[in-house]
Amino acid sequence: MAYWLFKTEPGCFSFDDLHNRPQMTEPWDGVRNFQARNFLRDTVVVGDLVLFYHSNIAEPAVVGIAEIVRAGYPDSTARDPQGEHFDPKASAANPIWYLVDVRYRIPFPTPVTLGDIKNNPLLGDMPLVKRSRLSIQPVSDLEWQLILTMGGLPEGIRPL
DNA sequence: GCCAACGTTGGC
DNA sequence: GCCAACGTTGGC
């Protein structure tokens, strides 16, 4: 079981939006970056746990935990000419872009802000800190434990 | 809203 | 295959 950090702009799709889903799942579509795509297609599996991160706001922060409920499959929004994520190069034989499905798990009692993360030297290797714009990032076991502790959650979160 | 970082595109 | 131009991301 692996850990990840997924970025989203809350104005577009927030952790509360995920919570309010009737089935409490959501397809994480529209990722159009090859490195992130490779993670979604090849590495993310059911049961992996996700730090849900809100970006592009006054105080960017990890606000909750989600869980992978479906591993990578072709992103059909790439083949919708009316959609904003359309990619004319994508086809049934070569979908190019992939997505996973996530389920809401638990919010952080205290959101862990980007500032908090930057202030912790043990978190200095996170892509988030290195200012990468990568929207899907791996998180190490240690980073996971530290961030859960900082946010007021017990470490023993397990896949459902 | 600014702008630095950085990924992608396309001419050569 | 290089690299300049361009577009996007995302912190501030």
PDB file of C-alpha atoms (C1' of nucleotides) in Angstrom:
ATOM      1  CA  MET A   1       0.000   0.000   0.000  1.00  0.00           C
ATOM      2  CA  ALA A   2       1.367   3.344  -1.052  1.00  0.00           C
ATOM      3  CA  TYR A   3       0.678   6.953  -0.178  1.00  0.00           C
ATOM      4  CA  TRP A   4       0.050   9.887  -2.512  1.00  0.00           C
ATOM      5  CA  LEU A   5      -0.661  13.587  -2.550  1.00  0.00           C
ATOM      6  CA  PHE A   6      -3.292  14.803  -5.027  1.00  0.00           C
ATOM      7  CA  LYS A   7      -3.645  18.511  -5.729  1.00  0.00           C
ATOM      8  CA  THR A   8      -6.885  20.224  -6.562  1.00  0.00           C
ATOM      9  CA  GLU A   9      -8.135  23.759  -6.727  1.00  0.00           C
ATOM     10  CA  PRO A  10     -11.035  23.857  -4.277  1.00  0.00           C
ATOM     11  CA  GLY A  11     -12.899  26.304  -6.512  1.00  0.00           C
ATOM     12  CA  CYS A  12     -12.939  23.533  -9.080  1.00  0.00           C
ATOM     13  CA  PHE A  13     -13.274  20.464  -6.887  1.00  0.00           C
ATOM     14  CA  SER A  14     -12.878  20.474  -3.114  1.00  0.00           C
ATOM     15  CA  PHE A  15     -12.677  17.891  -0.344  1.00  0.00           C
ATOM     16  CA  ASP A  16     -16.193  18.927   0.694  1.00  0.00           C
ATOM     17  CA  ASP A  17     -17.360  18.285  -2.851  1.00  0.00           C
ATOM     18  CA  LEU A  18     -16.008  14.753  -2.544  1.00  0.00           C
ATOM     19  CA  HIS A  19     -17.735  14.360   0.820  1.00  0.00           C
ATOM     20  CA  ASN A  20     -21.039  15.411  -0.710  1.00  0.00           C
ATOM     21  CA  ARG A  21     -20.952  12.823  -3.466  1.00  0.00           C
ATOM     22  CA  PRO A  22     -23.876  10.395  -3.086  1.00  0.00           C
ATOM     23  CA  GLN A  23     -21.577   7.406  -3.504  1.00  0.00           C
ATOM     24  CA  MET A  24     -18.695   9.260  -1.887  1.00  0.00           C
ATOM     25  CA  THR A  25     -16.542   8.500  -4.921  1.00  0.00           C
ATOM     26  CA  GLU A  26     -15.280  10.714  -7.699  1.00  0.00           C
ATOM     27  CA  PRO A  27     -13.336  10.086 -10.896  1.00  0.00           C
ATOM     28  CA  TRP A  28     -10.117  12.114 -10.761  1.00  0.00           C
ATOM     29  CA  ASP A  29     -10.210  13.179 -14.401  1.00  0.00           C
ATOM     30  CA  GLY A  30      -8.519  15.867 -16.439  1.00  0.00           C
ATOM     31  CA  VAL A  31      -4.891  15.249 -15.444  1.00  0.00           C
ATOM     32  CA  ARG A  32      -2.847  16.296 -18.488  1.00  0.00           C
ATOM     33  CA  ASN A  33       0.728  15.962 -17.325  1.00  0.00           C
ATOM     34  CA  PHE A  34       2.796  12.985 -18.412  1.00  0.00           C
ATOM     35  CA  GLN A  35       4.573  12.336 -15.139  1.00  0.00           C
ATOM     36  CA  ALA A  36       1.289  12.459 -13.237  1.00  0.00           C
ATOM     37  CA  ARG A  37      -0.320  10.306 -15.925  1.00  0.00           C
ATOM     38  CA  ASN A  38       2.366   7.673 -15.498  1.00  0.00           C
ATOM     39  CA  PHE A  39       1.612   7.424 -11.775  1.00  0.00           C
ATOM     40  CA  LEU A  40      -2.129   7.152 -12.423  1.00  0.00           C
ATOM     41  CA  ARG A  41      -1.720   4.581 -15.173  1.00  0.00           C
ATOM     42  CA  ASP A  42       1.068   2.441 -13.762  1.00  0.00           C
ATOM     43  CA  THR A  43       1.499   2.828 -10.031  1.00  0.00           C
ATOM     44  CA  VAL A  44      -1.618   3.904  -8.148  1.00  0.00           C
ATOM     45  CA  VAL A  45      -3.646   0.880  -6.982  1.00  0.00           C
ATOM     46  CA  VAL A  46      -6.849   0.225  -5.058  1.00  0.00           C
ATOM     47  CA  GLY A  47      -6.343   0.777  -1.350  1.00  0.00           C
ATOM     48  CA  ASP A  48      -3.664   3.430  -1.711  1.00  0.00           C
ATOM     49  CA  LEU A  49      -4.293   6.416   0.526  1.00  0.00           C
ATOM     50  CA  VAL A  50      -4.227  10.029  -0.613  1.00  0.00           C
ATOM     51  CA  LEU A  51      -3.460  13.358   1.004  1.00  0.00           C
ATOM     52  CA  PHE A  52      -6.066  15.702  -0.454  1.00  0.00           C
ATOM     53  CA  TYR A  53      -4.374  19.064  -1.077  1.00  0.00           C
ATOM     54  CA  HIS A  54      -6.034  22.381  -1.873  1.00  0.00           C
ATOM     55  CA  SER A  55      -3.874  24.558  -4.133  1.00  0.00           C
ATOM     56  CA  ASN A  56      -4.090  28.017  -5.627  1.00  0.00           C
ATOM     57  CA  ILE A  57      -5.745  29.637  -2.604  1.00  0.00           C
ATOM     58  CA  ALA A  58      -4.621  32.049   0.094  1.00  0.00           C
ATOM     59  CA  GLU A  59      -3.512  29.246   2.411  1.00  0.00           C
ATOM     60  CA  PRO A  60      -2.820  26.075   0.454  1.00  0.00           C
ATOM     61  CA  ALA A  61      -3.084  23.009   2.700  1.00  0.00           C
ATOM     62  CA  VAL A  62      -3.604  19.290   3.039  1.00  0.00           C
ATOM     63  CA  VAL A  63      -7.208  19.121   4.223  1.00  0.00           C
ATOM     64  CA  GLY A  64      -8.158  15.460   4.276  1.00  0.00           C
ATOM     65  CA  ILE A  65      -7.576  11.858   3.356  1.00  0.00           C
ATOM     66  CA  ALA A  66      -9.089   9.938   0.455  1.00  0.00           C
ATOM     67  CA  GLU A  67      -8.685   6.376  -0.733  1.00  0.00           C
ATOM     68  CA  ILE A  68      -8.211   4.875  -4.175  1.00  0.00           C
ATOM     69  CA  VAL A  69     -11.218   2.726  -5.079  1.00  0.00           C
ATOM     70  CA  ARG A  70     -10.410   2.114  -8.755  1.00  0.00           C
ATOM     71  CA  ALA A  71      -6.961   1.927 -10.356  1.00  0.00           C
ATOM     72  CA  GLY A  72      -5.991   3.676 -13.594  1.00  0.00           C
ATOM     73  CA  TYR A  73      -8.315   3.474 -16.589  1.00  0.00           C
ATOM     74  CA  PRO A  74      -8.631   5.587 -19.770  1.00  0.00           C
ATOM     75  CA  ASP A  75      -9.882   9.152 -19.243  1.00  0.00           C
ATOM     76  CA  SER A  76     -12.850   9.503 -21.589  1.00  0.00           C
ATOM     77  CA  THR A  77     -12.916  13.300 -21.130  1.00  0.00           C
ATOM     78  CA  ALA A  78      -9.880  13.382 -23.436  1.00  0.00           C
ATOM     79  CA  ARG A  79     -12.133  12.188 -26.266  1.00  0.00           C
ATOM     80  CA  ASP A  80     -15.027  14.602 -25.743  1.00  0.00           C
ATOM     81  CA  PRO A  81     -14.602  17.408 -28.294  1.00  0.00           C
ATOM     82  CA  GLN A  82     -16.990  19.612 -26.293  1.00  0.00           C
ATOM     83  CA  GLY A  83     -15.095  19.145 -23.039  1.00  0.00           C
ATOM     84  CA  GLU A  84     -12.359  21.361 -21.704  1.00  0.00           C
ATOM     85  CA  HIS A  85     -10.003  18.389 -21.331  1.00  0.00           C
ATOM     86  CA  PHE A  86     -10.276  17.296 -24.961  1.00  0.00           C
ATOM     87  CA  ASP A  87      -7.105  15.969 -26.596  1.00  0.00           C
ATOM     88  CA  PRO A  88      -7.438  15.303 -30.340  1.00  0.00           C
ATOM     89  CA  LYS A  89      -4.545  12.840 -30.166  1.00  0.00           C
ATOM     90  CA  ALA A  90      -6.380  10.502 -27.778  1.00  0.00           C
ATOM     91  CA  SER A  91      -8.151   7.477 -29.263  1.00  0.00           C
ATOM     92  CA  ALA A  92      -9.678   4.199 -28.108  1.00  0.00           C
ATOM     93  CA  ALA A  93      -6.522   2.364 -29.134  1.00  0.00           C
ATOM     94  CA  ASN A  94      -4.300   4.987 -27.514  1.00  0.00           C
ATOM     95  CA  PRO A  95      -6.187   6.787 -24.740  1.00  0.00           C
ATOM     96  CA  ILE A  96      -3.033   8.681 -23.665  1.00  0.00           C
ATOM     97  CA  TRP A  97      -4.665  10.004 -20.479  1.00  0.00           C
ATOM     98  CA  TYR A  98      -5.774   8.001 -17.450  1.00  0.00           C
ATOM     99  CA  LEU A  99      -7.660   8.552 -14.237  1.00  0.00           C
ATOM    100  CA  VAL A 100      -8.460   6.813 -10.959  1.00  0.00           C
ATOM    101  CA  ASP A 101     -11.510   6.898  -8.686  1.00  0.00           C
ATOM    102  CA  VAL A 102     -11.248   8.147  -5.123  1.00  0.00           C
ATOM    103  CA  ARG A 103     -13.433   7.876  -2.039  1.00  0.00           C
ATOM    104  CA  TYR A 104     -13.717  10.324   0.829  1.00  0.00           C
ATOM    105  CA  ARG A 105     -12.222   9.096   4.108  1.00  0.00           C
ATOM    106  CA  ILE A 106     -11.597  11.683   6.801  1.00  0.00           C
ATOM    107  CA  PRO A 107     -10.846  15.397   7.153  1.00  0.00           C
ATOM    108  CA  PHE A 108      -7.891  16.710   9.122  1.00  0.00           C
ATOM    109  CA  PRO A 109      -8.943  18.231  12.464  1.00  0.00           C
ATOM    110  CA  THR A 110      -6.205  20.777  11.705  1.00  0.00           C
ATOM    111  CA  PRO A 111      -5.363  21.300   8.014  1.00  0.00           C
ATOM    112  CA  VAL A 112      -1.624  21.055   7.404  1.00  0.00           C
ATOM    113  CA  THR A 113      -0.641  24.175   5.496  1.00  0.00           C
ATOM    114  CA  LEU A 114       2.104  24.457   2.923  1.00  0.00           C
ATOM    115  CA  GLY A 115       3.840  26.742   5.413  1.00  0.00           C
ATOM    116  CA  ASP A 116       3.725  24.023   8.076  1.00  0.00           C
ATOM    117  CA  ILE A 117       5.197  21.548   5.607  1.00  0.00           C
ATOM    118  CA  LYS A 118       7.962  23.926   4.524  1.00  0.00           C
ATOM    119  CA  ASN A 119       8.853  24.583   8.148  1.00  0.00           C
ATOM    120  CA  ASN A 120       9.518  20.906   8.809  1.00  0.00           C
ATOM    121  CA  PRO A 121      13.011  19.919   7.599  1.00  0.00           C
ATOM    122  CA  LEU A 122      11.943  16.271   7.490  1.00  0.00           C
ATOM    123  CA  LEU A 123       9.460  17.175   4.743  1.00  0.00           C
ATOM    124  CA  GLY A 124      11.981  19.068   2.616  1.00  0.00           C
ATOM    125  CA  ASP A 125      12.242  16.352  -0.028  1.00  0.00           C
ATOM    126  CA  MET A 126       8.573  16.411  -0.907  1.00  0.00           C
ATOM    127  CA  PRO A 127       7.932  17.495  -4.524  1.00  0.00           C
ATOM    128  CA  LEU A 128       5.487  19.969  -3.035  1.00  0.00           C
ATOM    129  CA  VAL A 129       8.337  21.783  -1.301  1.00  0.00           C
ATOM    130  CA  LYS A 130      10.641  21.625  -4.289  1.00  0.00           C
ATOM    131  CA  ARG A 131       8.026  23.731  -6.055  1.00  0.00           C
ATOM    132  CA  SER A 132       7.224  21.119  -8.544  1.00  0.00           C
ATOM    133  CA  ARG A 133       3.861  21.658 -10.151  1.00  0.00           C
ATOM    134  CA  LEU A 134       3.318  17.924 -10.220  1.00  0.00           C
ATOM    135  CA  SER A 135      -0.338  17.292  -9.367  1.00  0.00           C
ATOM    136  CA  ILE A 136       0.032  13.612  -8.428  1.00  0.00           C
ATOM    137  CA  GLN A 137       2.965  12.954  -6.115  1.00  0.00           C
ATOM    138  CA  PRO A 138       4.240   9.982  -4.130  1.00  0.00           C
ATOM    139  CA  VAL A 139       4.457  10.420  -0.341  1.00  0.00           C
ATOM    140  CA  SER A 140       6.869   8.374   1.782  1.00  0.00           C
ATOM    141  CA  ASP A 141       5.820   6.450   4.893  1.00  0.00           C
ATOM    142  CA  LEU A 142       7.642   8.941   7.099  1.00  0.00           C
ATOM    143  CA  GLU A 143       6.107  11.952   5.364  1.00  0.00           C
ATOM    144  CA  TRP A 144       2.680  10.380   5.720  1.00  0.00           C
ATOM    145  CA  GLN A 145       3.099   9.762   9.428  1.00  0.00           C
ATOM    146  CA  LEU A 146       4.460  13.240  10.089  1.00  0.00           C
ATOM    147  CA  ILE A 147       1.683  15.005   8.206  1.00  0.00           C
ATOM    148  CA  LEU A 148      -1.048  12.955   9.890  1.00  0.00           C
ATOM    149  CA  THR A 149       0.431  13.780  13.274  1.00  0.00           C
ATOM    150  CA  MET A 150       0.735  17.468  12.395  1.00  0.00           C
ATOM    151  CA  GLY A 151      -2.902  17.502  11.326  1.00  0.00           C
ATOM    152  CA  GLY A 152      -4.166  15.807  14.470  1.00  0.00           C
ATOM    153  CA  LEU A 153      -4.985  12.392  13.051  1.00  0.00           C
ATOM    154  CA  PRO A 154      -3.861   9.039  14.445  1.00  0.00           C
ATOM    155  CA  GLU A 155      -1.399   7.201  12.229  1.00  0.00           C
ATOM    156  CA  GLY A 156      -3.447   4.053  11.969  1.00  0.00           C
ATOM    157  CA  ILE A 157      -5.581   5.013   8.959  1.00  0.00           C
ATOM    158  CA  ARG A 158      -6.090   1.860   6.887  1.00  0.00           C
ATOM    159  CA  PRO A 159      -7.866   1.230   3.600  1.00  0.00           C
ATOM    160  CA  LEU A 160     -11.518   0.258   4.056  1.00  0.00           C
TER     161      LEU A 160
ATOM    162  C1'  DG B   1      -2.846  40.074 -10.280  1.00  0.00           C
ATOM    163  C1'  DC B   2       2.052  39.250 -10.753  1.00  0.00           C
ATOM    164  C1'  DC B   3       5.514  36.452 -12.089  1.00  0.00           C
ATOM    165  C1'  DA B   4       8.851  32.495 -11.573  1.00  0.00           C
ATOM    166  C1'  DA B   5       9.118  27.791 -12.630  1.00  0.00           C
ATOM    167  C1'  DC B   6       8.594  24.534 -15.771  1.00  0.00           C
ATOM    168  C1'  DG B   7       6.264  21.487 -19.209  1.00  0.00           C
ATOM    169  C1'  DT B   8       4.986  21.425 -24.133  1.00  0.00           C
ATOM    170  C1'  DT B   9       5.159  22.713 -28.925  1.00  0.00           C
ATOM    171  C1'  DG B  10       7.018  23.427 -33.223  1.00  0.00           C
ATOM    172  C1'  DG B  11      10.406  25.548 -36.511  1.00  0.00           C
ATOM    173  C1'  DC B  12      14.704  24.654 -38.102  1.00  0.00           C
TER     174       DC B  12
ATOM    175  C1'  DG C   1      17.374  16.891 -31.504  1.00  0.00           C
ATOM    176  C1'  DC C   2      17.953  21.691 -30.137  1.00  0.00           C
ATOM    177  C1'  DC C   3      15.948  25.462 -28.228  1.00  0.00           C
ATOM    178  C1'  DA C   4      13.005  29.628 -28.382  1.00  0.00           C
ATOM    179  C1'  DA C   5       8.359  30.710 -27.784  1.00  0.00           C
ATOM    180  C1'  DC C   6       4.463  29.890 -25.494  1.00  0.00           C
ATOM    181  C1'  DG C   7       1.019  28.319 -22.065  1.00  0.00           C
ATOM    182  C1'  DT C   8      -0.032  26.788 -17.450  1.00  0.00           C
ATOM    183  C1'  DT C   9       0.539  26.223 -12.572  1.00  0.00           C
ATOM    184  C1'  DG C  10       0.414  27.931  -8.267  1.00  0.00           C
ATOM    185  C1'  DG C  11       2.671  30.596  -4.395  1.00  0.00           C
ATOM    186  C1'  DC C  12       2.718  35.006  -2.878  1.00  0.00           C
TER     187       DC C  12
END
